[in-house]
Coordinates of C-alpha atoms in Angstrom, one line a residue:
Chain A
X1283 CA -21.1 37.9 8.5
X1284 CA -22.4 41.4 6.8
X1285 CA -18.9 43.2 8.5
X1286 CA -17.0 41.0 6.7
X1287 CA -18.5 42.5 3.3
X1288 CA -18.3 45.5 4.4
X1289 CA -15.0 46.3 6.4
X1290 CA -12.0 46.5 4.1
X1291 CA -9.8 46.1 7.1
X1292 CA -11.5 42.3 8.4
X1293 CA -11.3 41.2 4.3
X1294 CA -8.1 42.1 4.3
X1295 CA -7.3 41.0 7.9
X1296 CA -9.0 38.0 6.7
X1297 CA -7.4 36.9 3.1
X1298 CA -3.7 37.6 4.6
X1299 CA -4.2 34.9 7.4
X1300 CA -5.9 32.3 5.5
X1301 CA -2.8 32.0 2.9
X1302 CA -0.4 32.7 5.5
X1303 CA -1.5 30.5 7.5
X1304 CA -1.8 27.8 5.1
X1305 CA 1.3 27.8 4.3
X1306 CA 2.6 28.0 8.2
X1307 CA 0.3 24.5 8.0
X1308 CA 2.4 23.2 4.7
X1309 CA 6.1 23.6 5.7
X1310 CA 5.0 22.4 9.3
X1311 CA 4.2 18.9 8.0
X1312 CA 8.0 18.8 6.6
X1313 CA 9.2 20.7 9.9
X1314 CA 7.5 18.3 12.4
X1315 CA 8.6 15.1 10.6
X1316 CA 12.0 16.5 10.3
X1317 CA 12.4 17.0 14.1
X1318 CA 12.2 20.5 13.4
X1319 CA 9.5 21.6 14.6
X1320 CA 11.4 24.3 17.3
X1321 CA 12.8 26.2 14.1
X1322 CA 9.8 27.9 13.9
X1323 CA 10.1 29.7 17.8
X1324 CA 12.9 30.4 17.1
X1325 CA 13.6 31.8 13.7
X1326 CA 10.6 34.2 15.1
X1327 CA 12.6 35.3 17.7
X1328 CA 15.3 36.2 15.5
X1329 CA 12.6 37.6 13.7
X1330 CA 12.2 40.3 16.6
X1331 CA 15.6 41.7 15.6
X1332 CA 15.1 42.4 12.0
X1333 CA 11.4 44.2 13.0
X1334 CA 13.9 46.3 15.6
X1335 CA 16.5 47.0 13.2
X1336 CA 14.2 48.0 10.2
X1337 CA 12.2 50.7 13.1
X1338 CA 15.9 52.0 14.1
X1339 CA 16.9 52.5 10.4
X1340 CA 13.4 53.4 9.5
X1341 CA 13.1 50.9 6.9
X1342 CA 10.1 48.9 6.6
X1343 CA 10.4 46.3 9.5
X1344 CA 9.1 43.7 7.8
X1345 CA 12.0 43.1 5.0
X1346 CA 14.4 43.7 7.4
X1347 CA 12.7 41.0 9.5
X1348 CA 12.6 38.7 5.9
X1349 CA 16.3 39.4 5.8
X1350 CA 17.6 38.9 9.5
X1351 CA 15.1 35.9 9.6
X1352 CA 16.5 34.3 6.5
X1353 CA 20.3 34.8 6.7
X1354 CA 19.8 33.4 10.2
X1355 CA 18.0 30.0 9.2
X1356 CA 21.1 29.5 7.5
X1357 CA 23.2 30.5 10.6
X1358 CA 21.2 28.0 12.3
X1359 CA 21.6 25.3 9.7
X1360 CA 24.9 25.9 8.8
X1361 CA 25.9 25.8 13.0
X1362 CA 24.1 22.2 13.0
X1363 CA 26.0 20.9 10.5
X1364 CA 30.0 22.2 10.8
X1365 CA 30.3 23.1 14.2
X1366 CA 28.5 19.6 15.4
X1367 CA 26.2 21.5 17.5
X1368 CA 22.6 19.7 17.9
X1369 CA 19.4 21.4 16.5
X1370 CA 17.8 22.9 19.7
X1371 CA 21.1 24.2 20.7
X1372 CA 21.8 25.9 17.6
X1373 CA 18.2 27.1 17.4
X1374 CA 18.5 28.1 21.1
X1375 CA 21.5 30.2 20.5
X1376 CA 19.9 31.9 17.8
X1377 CA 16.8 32.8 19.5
X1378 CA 18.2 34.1 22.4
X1379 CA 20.8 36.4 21.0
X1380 CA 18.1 37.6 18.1
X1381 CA 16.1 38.8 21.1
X1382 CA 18.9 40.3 23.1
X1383 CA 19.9 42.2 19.7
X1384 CA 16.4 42.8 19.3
X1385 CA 15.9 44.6 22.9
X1386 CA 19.0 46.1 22.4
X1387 CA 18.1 48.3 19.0
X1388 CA 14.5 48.8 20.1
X1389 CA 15.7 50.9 23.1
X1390 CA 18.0 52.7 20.7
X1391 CA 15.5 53.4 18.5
X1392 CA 13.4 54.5 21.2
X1393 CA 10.8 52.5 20.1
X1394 CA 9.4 50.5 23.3
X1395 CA 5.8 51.1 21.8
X1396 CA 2.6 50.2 20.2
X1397 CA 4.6 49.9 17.0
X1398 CA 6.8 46.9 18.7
X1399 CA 4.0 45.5 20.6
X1400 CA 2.0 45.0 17.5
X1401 CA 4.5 42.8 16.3
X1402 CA 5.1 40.9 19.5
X1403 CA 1.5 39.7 20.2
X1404 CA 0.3 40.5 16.2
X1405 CA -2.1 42.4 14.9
X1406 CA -3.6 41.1 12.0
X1407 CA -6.4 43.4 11.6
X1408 CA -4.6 46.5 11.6
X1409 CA -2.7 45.3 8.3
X1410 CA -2.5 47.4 5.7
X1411 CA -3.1 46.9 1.9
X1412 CA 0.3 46.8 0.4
X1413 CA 1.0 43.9 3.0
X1414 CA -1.6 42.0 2.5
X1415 CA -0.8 41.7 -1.2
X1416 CA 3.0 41.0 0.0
X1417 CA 2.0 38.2 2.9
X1418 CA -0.6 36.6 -0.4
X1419 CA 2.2 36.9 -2.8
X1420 CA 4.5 35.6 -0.8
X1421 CA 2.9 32.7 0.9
X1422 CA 1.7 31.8 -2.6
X1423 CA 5.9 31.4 -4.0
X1424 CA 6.1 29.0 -0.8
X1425 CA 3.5 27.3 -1.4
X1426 CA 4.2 26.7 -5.1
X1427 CA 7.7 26.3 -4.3
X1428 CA 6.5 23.3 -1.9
X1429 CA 4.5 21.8 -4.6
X1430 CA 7.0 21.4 -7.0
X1431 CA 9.1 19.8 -5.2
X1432 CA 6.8 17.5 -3.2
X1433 CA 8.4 14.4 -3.7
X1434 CA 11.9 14.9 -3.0
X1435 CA 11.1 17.1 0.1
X1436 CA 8.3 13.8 1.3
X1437 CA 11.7 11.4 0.1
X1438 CA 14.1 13.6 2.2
X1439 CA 12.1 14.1 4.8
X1440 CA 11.5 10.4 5.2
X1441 CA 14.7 8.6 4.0
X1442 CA 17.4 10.9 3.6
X1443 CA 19.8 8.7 2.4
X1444 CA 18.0 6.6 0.1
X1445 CA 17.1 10.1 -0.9
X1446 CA 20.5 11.2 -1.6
X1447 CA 21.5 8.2 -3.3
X1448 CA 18.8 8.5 -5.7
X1449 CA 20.3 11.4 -6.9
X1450 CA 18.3 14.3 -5.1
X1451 CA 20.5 17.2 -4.3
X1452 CA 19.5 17.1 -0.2
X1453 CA 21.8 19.8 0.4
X1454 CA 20.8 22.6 -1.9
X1455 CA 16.9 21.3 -1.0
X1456 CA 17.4 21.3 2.2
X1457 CA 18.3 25.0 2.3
X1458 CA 15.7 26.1 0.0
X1459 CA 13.6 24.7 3.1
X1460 CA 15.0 26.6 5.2
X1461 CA 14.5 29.8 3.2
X1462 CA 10.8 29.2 2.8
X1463 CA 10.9 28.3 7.1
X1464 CA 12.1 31.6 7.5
X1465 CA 9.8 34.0 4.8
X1466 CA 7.0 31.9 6.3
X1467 CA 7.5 32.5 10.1
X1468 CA 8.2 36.2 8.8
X1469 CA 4.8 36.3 7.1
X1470 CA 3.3 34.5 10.4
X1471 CA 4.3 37.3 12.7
X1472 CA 2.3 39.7 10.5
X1473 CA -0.7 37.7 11.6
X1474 CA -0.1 36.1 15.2
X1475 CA 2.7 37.9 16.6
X1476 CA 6.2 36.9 17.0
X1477 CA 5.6 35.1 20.1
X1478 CA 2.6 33.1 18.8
X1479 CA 3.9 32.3 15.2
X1480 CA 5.3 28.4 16.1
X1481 CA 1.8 28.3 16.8
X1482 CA 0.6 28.6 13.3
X1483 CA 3.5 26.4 12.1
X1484 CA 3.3 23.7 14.2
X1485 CA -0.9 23.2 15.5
X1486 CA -2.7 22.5 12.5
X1487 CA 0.3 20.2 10.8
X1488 CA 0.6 18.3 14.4
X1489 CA -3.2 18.2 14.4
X1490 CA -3.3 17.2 10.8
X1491 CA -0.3 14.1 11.4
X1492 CA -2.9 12.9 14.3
X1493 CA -5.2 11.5 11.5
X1494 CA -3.9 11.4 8.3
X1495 CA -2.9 7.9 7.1
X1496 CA -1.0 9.3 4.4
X1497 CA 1.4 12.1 3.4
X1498 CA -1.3 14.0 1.2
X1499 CA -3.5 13.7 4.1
X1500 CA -1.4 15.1 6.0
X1501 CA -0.9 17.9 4.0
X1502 CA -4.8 18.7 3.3
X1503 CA -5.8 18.1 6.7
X1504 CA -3.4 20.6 7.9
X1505 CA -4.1 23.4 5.7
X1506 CA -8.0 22.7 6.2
X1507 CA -6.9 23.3 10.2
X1508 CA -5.2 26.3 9.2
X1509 CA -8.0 28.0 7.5
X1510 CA -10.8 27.5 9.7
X1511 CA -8.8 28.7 12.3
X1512 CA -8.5 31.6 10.7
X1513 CA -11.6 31.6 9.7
X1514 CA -13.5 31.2 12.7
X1515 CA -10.7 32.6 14.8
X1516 CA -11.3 35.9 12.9
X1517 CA -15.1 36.2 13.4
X1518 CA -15.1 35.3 17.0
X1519 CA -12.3 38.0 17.4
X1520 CA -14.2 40.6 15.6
X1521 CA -17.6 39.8 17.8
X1522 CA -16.6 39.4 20.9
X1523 CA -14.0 41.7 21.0
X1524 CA -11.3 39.2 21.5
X1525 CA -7.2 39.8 20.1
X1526 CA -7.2 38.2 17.1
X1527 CA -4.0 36.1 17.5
X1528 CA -5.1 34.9 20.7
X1529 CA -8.3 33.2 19.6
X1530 CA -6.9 31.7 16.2
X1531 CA -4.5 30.2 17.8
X1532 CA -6.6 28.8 21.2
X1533 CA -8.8 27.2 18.6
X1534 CA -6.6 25.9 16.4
X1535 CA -5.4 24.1 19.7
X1536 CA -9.2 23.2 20.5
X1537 CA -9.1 21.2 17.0
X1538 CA -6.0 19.4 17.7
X1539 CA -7.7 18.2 20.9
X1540 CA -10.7 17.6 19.0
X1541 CA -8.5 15.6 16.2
X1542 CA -6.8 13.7 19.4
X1543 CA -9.7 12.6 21.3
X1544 CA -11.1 11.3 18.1
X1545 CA -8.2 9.1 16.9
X1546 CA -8.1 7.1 20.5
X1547 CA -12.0 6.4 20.1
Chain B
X1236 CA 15.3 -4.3 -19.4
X1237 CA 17.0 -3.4 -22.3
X1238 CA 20.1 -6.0 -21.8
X1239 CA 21.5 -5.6 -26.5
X1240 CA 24.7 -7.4 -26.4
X1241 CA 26.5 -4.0 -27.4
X1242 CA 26.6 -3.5 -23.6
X1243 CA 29.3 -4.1 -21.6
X1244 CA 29.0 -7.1 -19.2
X1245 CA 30.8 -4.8 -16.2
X1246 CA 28.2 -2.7 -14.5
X1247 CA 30.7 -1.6 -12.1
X1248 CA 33.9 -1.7 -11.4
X1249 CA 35.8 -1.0 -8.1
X1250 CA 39.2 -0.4 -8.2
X1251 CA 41.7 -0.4 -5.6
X1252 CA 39.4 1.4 -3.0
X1253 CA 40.6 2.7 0.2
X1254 CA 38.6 4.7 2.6
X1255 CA 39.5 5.8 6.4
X1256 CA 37.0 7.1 9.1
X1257 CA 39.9 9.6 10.8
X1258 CA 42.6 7.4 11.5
X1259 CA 40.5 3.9 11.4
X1260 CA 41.3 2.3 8.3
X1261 CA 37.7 0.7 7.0
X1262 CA 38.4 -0.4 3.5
X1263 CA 42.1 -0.8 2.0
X1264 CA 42.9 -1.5 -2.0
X1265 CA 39.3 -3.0 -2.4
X1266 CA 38.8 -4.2 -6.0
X1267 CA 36.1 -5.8 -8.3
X1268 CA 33.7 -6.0 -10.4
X1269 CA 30.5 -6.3 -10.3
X1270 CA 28.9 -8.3 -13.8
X1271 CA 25.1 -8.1 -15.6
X1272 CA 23.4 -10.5 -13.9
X1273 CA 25.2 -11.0 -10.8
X1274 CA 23.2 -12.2 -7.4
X1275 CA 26.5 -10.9 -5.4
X1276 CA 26.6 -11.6 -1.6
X1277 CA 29.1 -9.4 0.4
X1278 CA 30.1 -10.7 3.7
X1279 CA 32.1 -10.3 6.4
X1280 CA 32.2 -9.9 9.9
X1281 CA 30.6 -6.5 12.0
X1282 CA 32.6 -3.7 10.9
X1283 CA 34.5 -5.0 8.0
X1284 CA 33.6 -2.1 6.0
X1285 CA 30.5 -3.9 4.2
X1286 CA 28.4 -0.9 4.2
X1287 CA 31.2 2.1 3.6
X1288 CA 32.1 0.1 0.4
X1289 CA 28.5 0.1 -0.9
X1290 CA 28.1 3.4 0.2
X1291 CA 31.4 4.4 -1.7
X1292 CA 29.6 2.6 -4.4
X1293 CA 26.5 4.9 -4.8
X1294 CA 28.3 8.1 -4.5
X1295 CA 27.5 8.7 -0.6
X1296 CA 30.6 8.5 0.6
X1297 CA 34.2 9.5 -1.5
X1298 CA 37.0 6.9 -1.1
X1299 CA 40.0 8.6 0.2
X1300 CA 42.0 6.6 -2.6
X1301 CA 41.0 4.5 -5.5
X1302 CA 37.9 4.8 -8.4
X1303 CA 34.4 3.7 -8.5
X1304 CA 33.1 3.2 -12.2
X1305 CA 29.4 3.1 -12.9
X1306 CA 28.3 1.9 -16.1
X1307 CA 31.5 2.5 -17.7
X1308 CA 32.3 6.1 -16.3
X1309 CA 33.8 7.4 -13.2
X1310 CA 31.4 7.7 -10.0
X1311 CA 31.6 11.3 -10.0
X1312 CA 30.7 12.5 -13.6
X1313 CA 27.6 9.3 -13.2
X1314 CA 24.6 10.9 -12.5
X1315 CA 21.3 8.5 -13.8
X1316 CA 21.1 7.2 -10.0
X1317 CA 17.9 6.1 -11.5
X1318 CA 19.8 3.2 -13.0
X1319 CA 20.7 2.3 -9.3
X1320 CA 18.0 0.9 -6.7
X1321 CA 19.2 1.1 -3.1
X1322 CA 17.2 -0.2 -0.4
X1323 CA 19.4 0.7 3.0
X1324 CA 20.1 -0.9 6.0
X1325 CA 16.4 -1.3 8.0
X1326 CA 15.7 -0.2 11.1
X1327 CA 17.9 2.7 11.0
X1328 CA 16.0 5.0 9.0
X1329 CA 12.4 4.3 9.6
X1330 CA 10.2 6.6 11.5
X1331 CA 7.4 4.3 12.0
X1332 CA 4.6 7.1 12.7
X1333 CA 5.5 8.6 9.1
X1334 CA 2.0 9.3 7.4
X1335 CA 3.3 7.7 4.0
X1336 CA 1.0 5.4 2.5
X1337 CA 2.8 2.4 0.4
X1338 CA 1.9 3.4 -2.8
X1339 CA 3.9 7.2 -1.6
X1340 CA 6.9 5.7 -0.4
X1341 CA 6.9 3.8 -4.1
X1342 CA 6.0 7.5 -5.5
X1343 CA 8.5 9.0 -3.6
X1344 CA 11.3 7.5 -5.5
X1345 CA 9.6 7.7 -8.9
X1346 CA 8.2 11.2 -9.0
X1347 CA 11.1 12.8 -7.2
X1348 CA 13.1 13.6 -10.4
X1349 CA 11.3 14.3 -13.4
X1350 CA 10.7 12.4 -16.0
X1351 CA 10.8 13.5 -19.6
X1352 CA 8.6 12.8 -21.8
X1353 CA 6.0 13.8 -19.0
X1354 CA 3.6 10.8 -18.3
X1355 CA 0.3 11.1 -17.4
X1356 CA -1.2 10.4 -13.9
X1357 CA -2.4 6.9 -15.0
X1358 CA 1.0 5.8 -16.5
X1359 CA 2.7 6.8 -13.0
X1360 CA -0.1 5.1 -11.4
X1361 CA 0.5 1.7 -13.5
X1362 CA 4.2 2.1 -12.7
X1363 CA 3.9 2.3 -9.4
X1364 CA 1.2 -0.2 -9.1
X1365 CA 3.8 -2.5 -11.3
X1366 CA 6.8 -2.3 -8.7
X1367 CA 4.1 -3.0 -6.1
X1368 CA 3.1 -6.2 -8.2
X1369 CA 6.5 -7.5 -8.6
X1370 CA 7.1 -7.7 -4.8
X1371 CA 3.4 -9.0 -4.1
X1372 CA 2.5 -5.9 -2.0
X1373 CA 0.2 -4.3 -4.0
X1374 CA -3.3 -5.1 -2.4
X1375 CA -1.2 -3.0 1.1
X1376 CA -0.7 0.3 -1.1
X1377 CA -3.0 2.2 0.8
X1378 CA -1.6 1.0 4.1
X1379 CA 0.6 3.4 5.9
X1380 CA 4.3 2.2 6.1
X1381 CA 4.4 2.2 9.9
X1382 CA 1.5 -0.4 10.0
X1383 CA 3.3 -2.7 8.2
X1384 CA 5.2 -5.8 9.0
X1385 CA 9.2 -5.7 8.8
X1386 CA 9.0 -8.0 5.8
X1387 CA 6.3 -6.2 4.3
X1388 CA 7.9 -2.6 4.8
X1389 CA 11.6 -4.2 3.4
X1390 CA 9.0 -5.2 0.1
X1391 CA 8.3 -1.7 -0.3
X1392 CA 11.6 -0.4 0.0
X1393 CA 12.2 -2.7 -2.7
X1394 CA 9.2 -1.8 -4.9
X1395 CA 10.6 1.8 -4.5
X1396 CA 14.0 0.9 -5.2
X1397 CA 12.6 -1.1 -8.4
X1398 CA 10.4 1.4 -10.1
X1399 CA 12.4 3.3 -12.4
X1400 CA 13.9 -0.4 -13.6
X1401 CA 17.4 -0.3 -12.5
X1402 CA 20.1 -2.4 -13.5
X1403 CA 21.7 -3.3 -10.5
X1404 CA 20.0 -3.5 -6.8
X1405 CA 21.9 -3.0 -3.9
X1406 CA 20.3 -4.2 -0.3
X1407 CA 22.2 -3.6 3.2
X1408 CA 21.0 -6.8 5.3
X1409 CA 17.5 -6.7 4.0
X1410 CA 16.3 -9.5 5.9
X1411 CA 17.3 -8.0 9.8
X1412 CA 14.8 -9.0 12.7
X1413 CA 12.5 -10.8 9.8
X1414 CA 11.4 -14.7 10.5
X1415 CA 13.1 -17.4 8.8
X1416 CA 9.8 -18.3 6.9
X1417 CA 9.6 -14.9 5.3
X1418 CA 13.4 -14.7 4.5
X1419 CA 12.5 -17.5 2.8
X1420 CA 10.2 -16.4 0.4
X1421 CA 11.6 -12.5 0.5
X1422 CA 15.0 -14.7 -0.8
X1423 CA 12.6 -16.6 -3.5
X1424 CA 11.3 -13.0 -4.9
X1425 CA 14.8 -11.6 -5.6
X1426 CA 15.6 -14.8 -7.6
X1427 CA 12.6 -13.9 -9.9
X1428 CA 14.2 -10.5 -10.0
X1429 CA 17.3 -11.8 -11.1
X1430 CA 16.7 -14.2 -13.2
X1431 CA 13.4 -13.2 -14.8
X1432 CA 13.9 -9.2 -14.5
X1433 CA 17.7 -9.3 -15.3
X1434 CA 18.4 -7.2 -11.9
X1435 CA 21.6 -7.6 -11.3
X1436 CA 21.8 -7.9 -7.1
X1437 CA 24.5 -7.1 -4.8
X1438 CA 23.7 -8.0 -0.9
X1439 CA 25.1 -7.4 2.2
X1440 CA 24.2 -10.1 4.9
X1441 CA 25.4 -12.0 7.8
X1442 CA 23.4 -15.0 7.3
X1443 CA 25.7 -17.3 5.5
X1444 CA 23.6 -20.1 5.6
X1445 CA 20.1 -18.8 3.4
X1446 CA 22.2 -17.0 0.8
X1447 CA 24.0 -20.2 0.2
X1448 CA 20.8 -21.2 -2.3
X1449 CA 20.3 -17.9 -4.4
X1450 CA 23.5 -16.0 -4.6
X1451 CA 26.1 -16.3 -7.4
X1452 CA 28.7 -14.9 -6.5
X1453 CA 30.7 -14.0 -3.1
X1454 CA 32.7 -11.1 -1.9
X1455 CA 33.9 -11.7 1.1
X1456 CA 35.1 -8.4 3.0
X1457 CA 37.3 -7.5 6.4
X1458 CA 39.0 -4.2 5.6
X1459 CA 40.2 -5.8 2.5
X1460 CA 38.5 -7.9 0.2
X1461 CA 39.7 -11.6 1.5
X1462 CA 37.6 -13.7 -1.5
X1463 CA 35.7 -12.5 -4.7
X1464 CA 34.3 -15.1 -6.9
X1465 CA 32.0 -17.8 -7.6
X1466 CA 29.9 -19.3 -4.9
X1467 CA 30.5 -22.9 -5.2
X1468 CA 34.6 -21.9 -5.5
X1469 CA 33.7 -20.1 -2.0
X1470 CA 32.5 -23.0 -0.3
X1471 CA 35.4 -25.3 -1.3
X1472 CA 37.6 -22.8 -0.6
X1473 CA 36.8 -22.5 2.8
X1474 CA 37.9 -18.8 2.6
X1475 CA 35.9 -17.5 5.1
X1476 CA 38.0 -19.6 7.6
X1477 CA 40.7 -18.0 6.5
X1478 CA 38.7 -14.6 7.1
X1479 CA 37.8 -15.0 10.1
X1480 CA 41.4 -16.2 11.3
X1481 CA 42.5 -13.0 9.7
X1482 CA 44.4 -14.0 6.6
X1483 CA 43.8 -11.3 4.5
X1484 CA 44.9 -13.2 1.1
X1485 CA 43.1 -11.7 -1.4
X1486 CA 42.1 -14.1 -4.0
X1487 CA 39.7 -13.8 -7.5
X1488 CA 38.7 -17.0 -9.2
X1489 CA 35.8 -17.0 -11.8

């Protein structure tokens, strides 16, 4: 444990992916039990064209990725809902053509390198300060956000129209939800990579649903999940000389198994 | 339930309601009203616009002619849906491996919009635990929903659609693929609520034959309302004869 004190870079490493990956845990509760649960791979694929378009115009990649992953949650949503198209399709669409956009600005931008590659397969270690305290900050708003408005995200997600007729606004709720799916999966590619970040989303909430025998369980269990993953996924990296992303997410995997095998015993 | 006299004995009033799914005509000209202390059944064959109107009713759906009136204003400027309980149609909207515990499905509905004054976490509790009481579930509020008997989870639904004390309940075939003994009893608990609670109840059903004890008062629906009054008038009326051989006379006795 003594590099952990003393390297800047694992603390930092290390503070970053326990919040962010908290609250990947948090909104994946609400995203699995909404039949969701795909968003995630795919908003991060989007995600890949914001990172390419901030390295072509030289603007910090990651709030062009917060913007491109945002506006197109909404494209995703909004296609779902007017033009009758079901979720995976629309999320599909997205996903695909975020990519394509994504392969077609990083050869303009001559950037086919490390840079890119870092954000493909994540590399949490090698984050710097003033991201770490914009990952915390963030993935603190979500979180908060979440929490006030438990309720009426637990009542939408389980009985939308009882919801609605109760008096919740579901549509204005239901994009906030999407906003926070999309700043999440942003701040998840920081720390796993765009290609592992449904990972973080979707492993420790679908491990957490295996035992929880109520919503708040569901919800603690998850998160728990999320941080040792992190946790432990960090220090293995660090010793053995693993890629970080890699080994958080094999063992957050390993725990869903664990959580699995236990609940048919 | 604060029932002063100064209140108006309408709770709502539907008037001359019309609604079309595209081209399908669903409801046409509906109008009635509903009274404090109703036990309203609405019946009507499959697809006689029983739902849309309730629907309609709590603001889900907007009529494409007519005015729904809620307490004594319009539908659209009503917004205290707390006043309202709703416990929709079953089966439809249940995901049984939901990881809500009863006493969270209860919460759901009473901690979703905030209350002011703020009460403390042992006032909700007691609230909660209340609503719970009054539909004899509350040593299952720890049980997940999904474990749950049908009867048993339609109890719930009603606890939650109880606990901010509405005036008026409003239940889409509650009793669907539950045994006749239970019907029974679930029929025997929203008496109490009427009469002892003053909930004023409005039901859709098939089952002609249970309601007959407990209800009131009948609406009696196929695209246009075919009978609205008393229940006793219904049966000597023999108007849902005439509904079912399609007369579509529309008549109100009280």
């Amino acid at each position: 444990m003594e590099a952990f004190l003393t390297y800047g870079f694992l603390q930092r490493a290390l503070l970053a992916g326990i919040f962010v990956a908290m609250a990947c845990a948090l909104l994946g509760v609400f995203l699995i039990l909404r039949r969701d649960a795909m968003i995630g791979h795919g908003l991060a694929h989007v995600t890949f064209a914001g990172v390419a378009l901030g390295l072509f115009l030289k603007i910090i990649p990651l709030s062009m990725a917060l913007v491109i992953a945002v506006l197109a949650a909404l494209g995703i949503m909004k296609l779902k809902e007017k033009a009758g198209i079901y979720g995976d399709t629309a999320i599909a669409i997205f996903s695909s053509v975020g990519l394509a956009l994504g392969i077609l600005l990083a050869t303009l931008a001559h950037s086919f390198n490390v840079d890119l590659f870092s954000y493909l397969f994540g590399d949490i270690l090698a984050i710097e300060a003033s991201e770490v305290w914009l990952s915390i900050g963030l993935a603190v708003i979500v979180v908060f956000i979440v929490i006030l408005n438990y309720h009426k995200f637990m009542y939408m997600t389980f009985d939308q129209e009882a919801a609605k007729a109760s008096g919740i606004k579901v549509g204005r709720l239901d994009i906030l939800l999407t906003i926070l799916t999309a700043v999440t999966i942003v701040l998840g590619m920081k720390v796993v990579g765009i290609l592992l970040v449904s990972a973080l989303v979707v492993i420790p909430a679908a491990a957490g649903l295996q035992l929880a025998s109520n919503f708040k369980q569901a919800i603690i269990l998850s998160s728990i999940i999320a941080f040792v993953s992190v946790l432990l996924g960090l220090i293995l990296a660090f010793y053995l000389d693993f890629p970080a992303s890699g080994t958080i997410v094999i063992l957050s995997f390993l725990l869903f198994g664990l959580f699995f095998i236990f609940k048919r015993r | 339930m604060d029932l002063s006299a100064n209140e108006s004995k309408t709770l709502i009033d539907v008037k001359d309601i019309s609604f079309s799914y595209g081209p399908i005509k669903v409801l046409q000209d509906v109008t009635f009203p509903i009274q404090r202390g109703d036990f309203l059944a609405i019946i009507g064959p499959n697809g006689s616009g029983k739902t849309t109107l309730i629907k309609i009713i709590l603001g889900l759906l907007k009529p494409s002619k007519g005015k729904v009136w809620i307490l004594g204003k319009p539908a659209e400027e009503f917004d205290d849906w707390r006043k309202i309980g709703y416990v929709p149609q079953k089966a439809t909207h249940i995901d049984p491996f939901f990881p809500a515990s009863a006493r969270e499905v209860v919460a759901m509905e009473f901690l979703a919009r905030n209350k002011f004054p703020r009460l403390t976490k042992r006032e909700e509790d007691l609230c909660i635990e209340k609503a719970l009481k009054q539909v004899g579930m509350e040593h299952f509020k720890n049980w997940r929903i999904g474990g749950l008997s049908g009867g048993q989870q339609q109890r719930v639904f009603i606890a939650r659609a109880i606990v901010n004390e509405p005036h008026i309940l409003f239940l889409d075939e509650p009793t669907t693929g539950v045994d006749s003994e239970t019907q029974e009893h679930f029929y025997d608990m929203l008496d109490t609520l009427n009469k002892k609670e003053g909930i004023t109840i409005v039901l859709i059903t098939h089952d002609t034959g249970i309601v007959n004890k407990h209800v009131t008062q009948v609406a009696c629906l196929n695209q246009r309302l075919v009978y609205h009054g008393t229940h006793a008038e219904f049966c000597r009326a023999g108007a849902f004869k005439d509904m079912l051989a399609g007369h579509h006379l529309i008549s109100h006795r009280h």
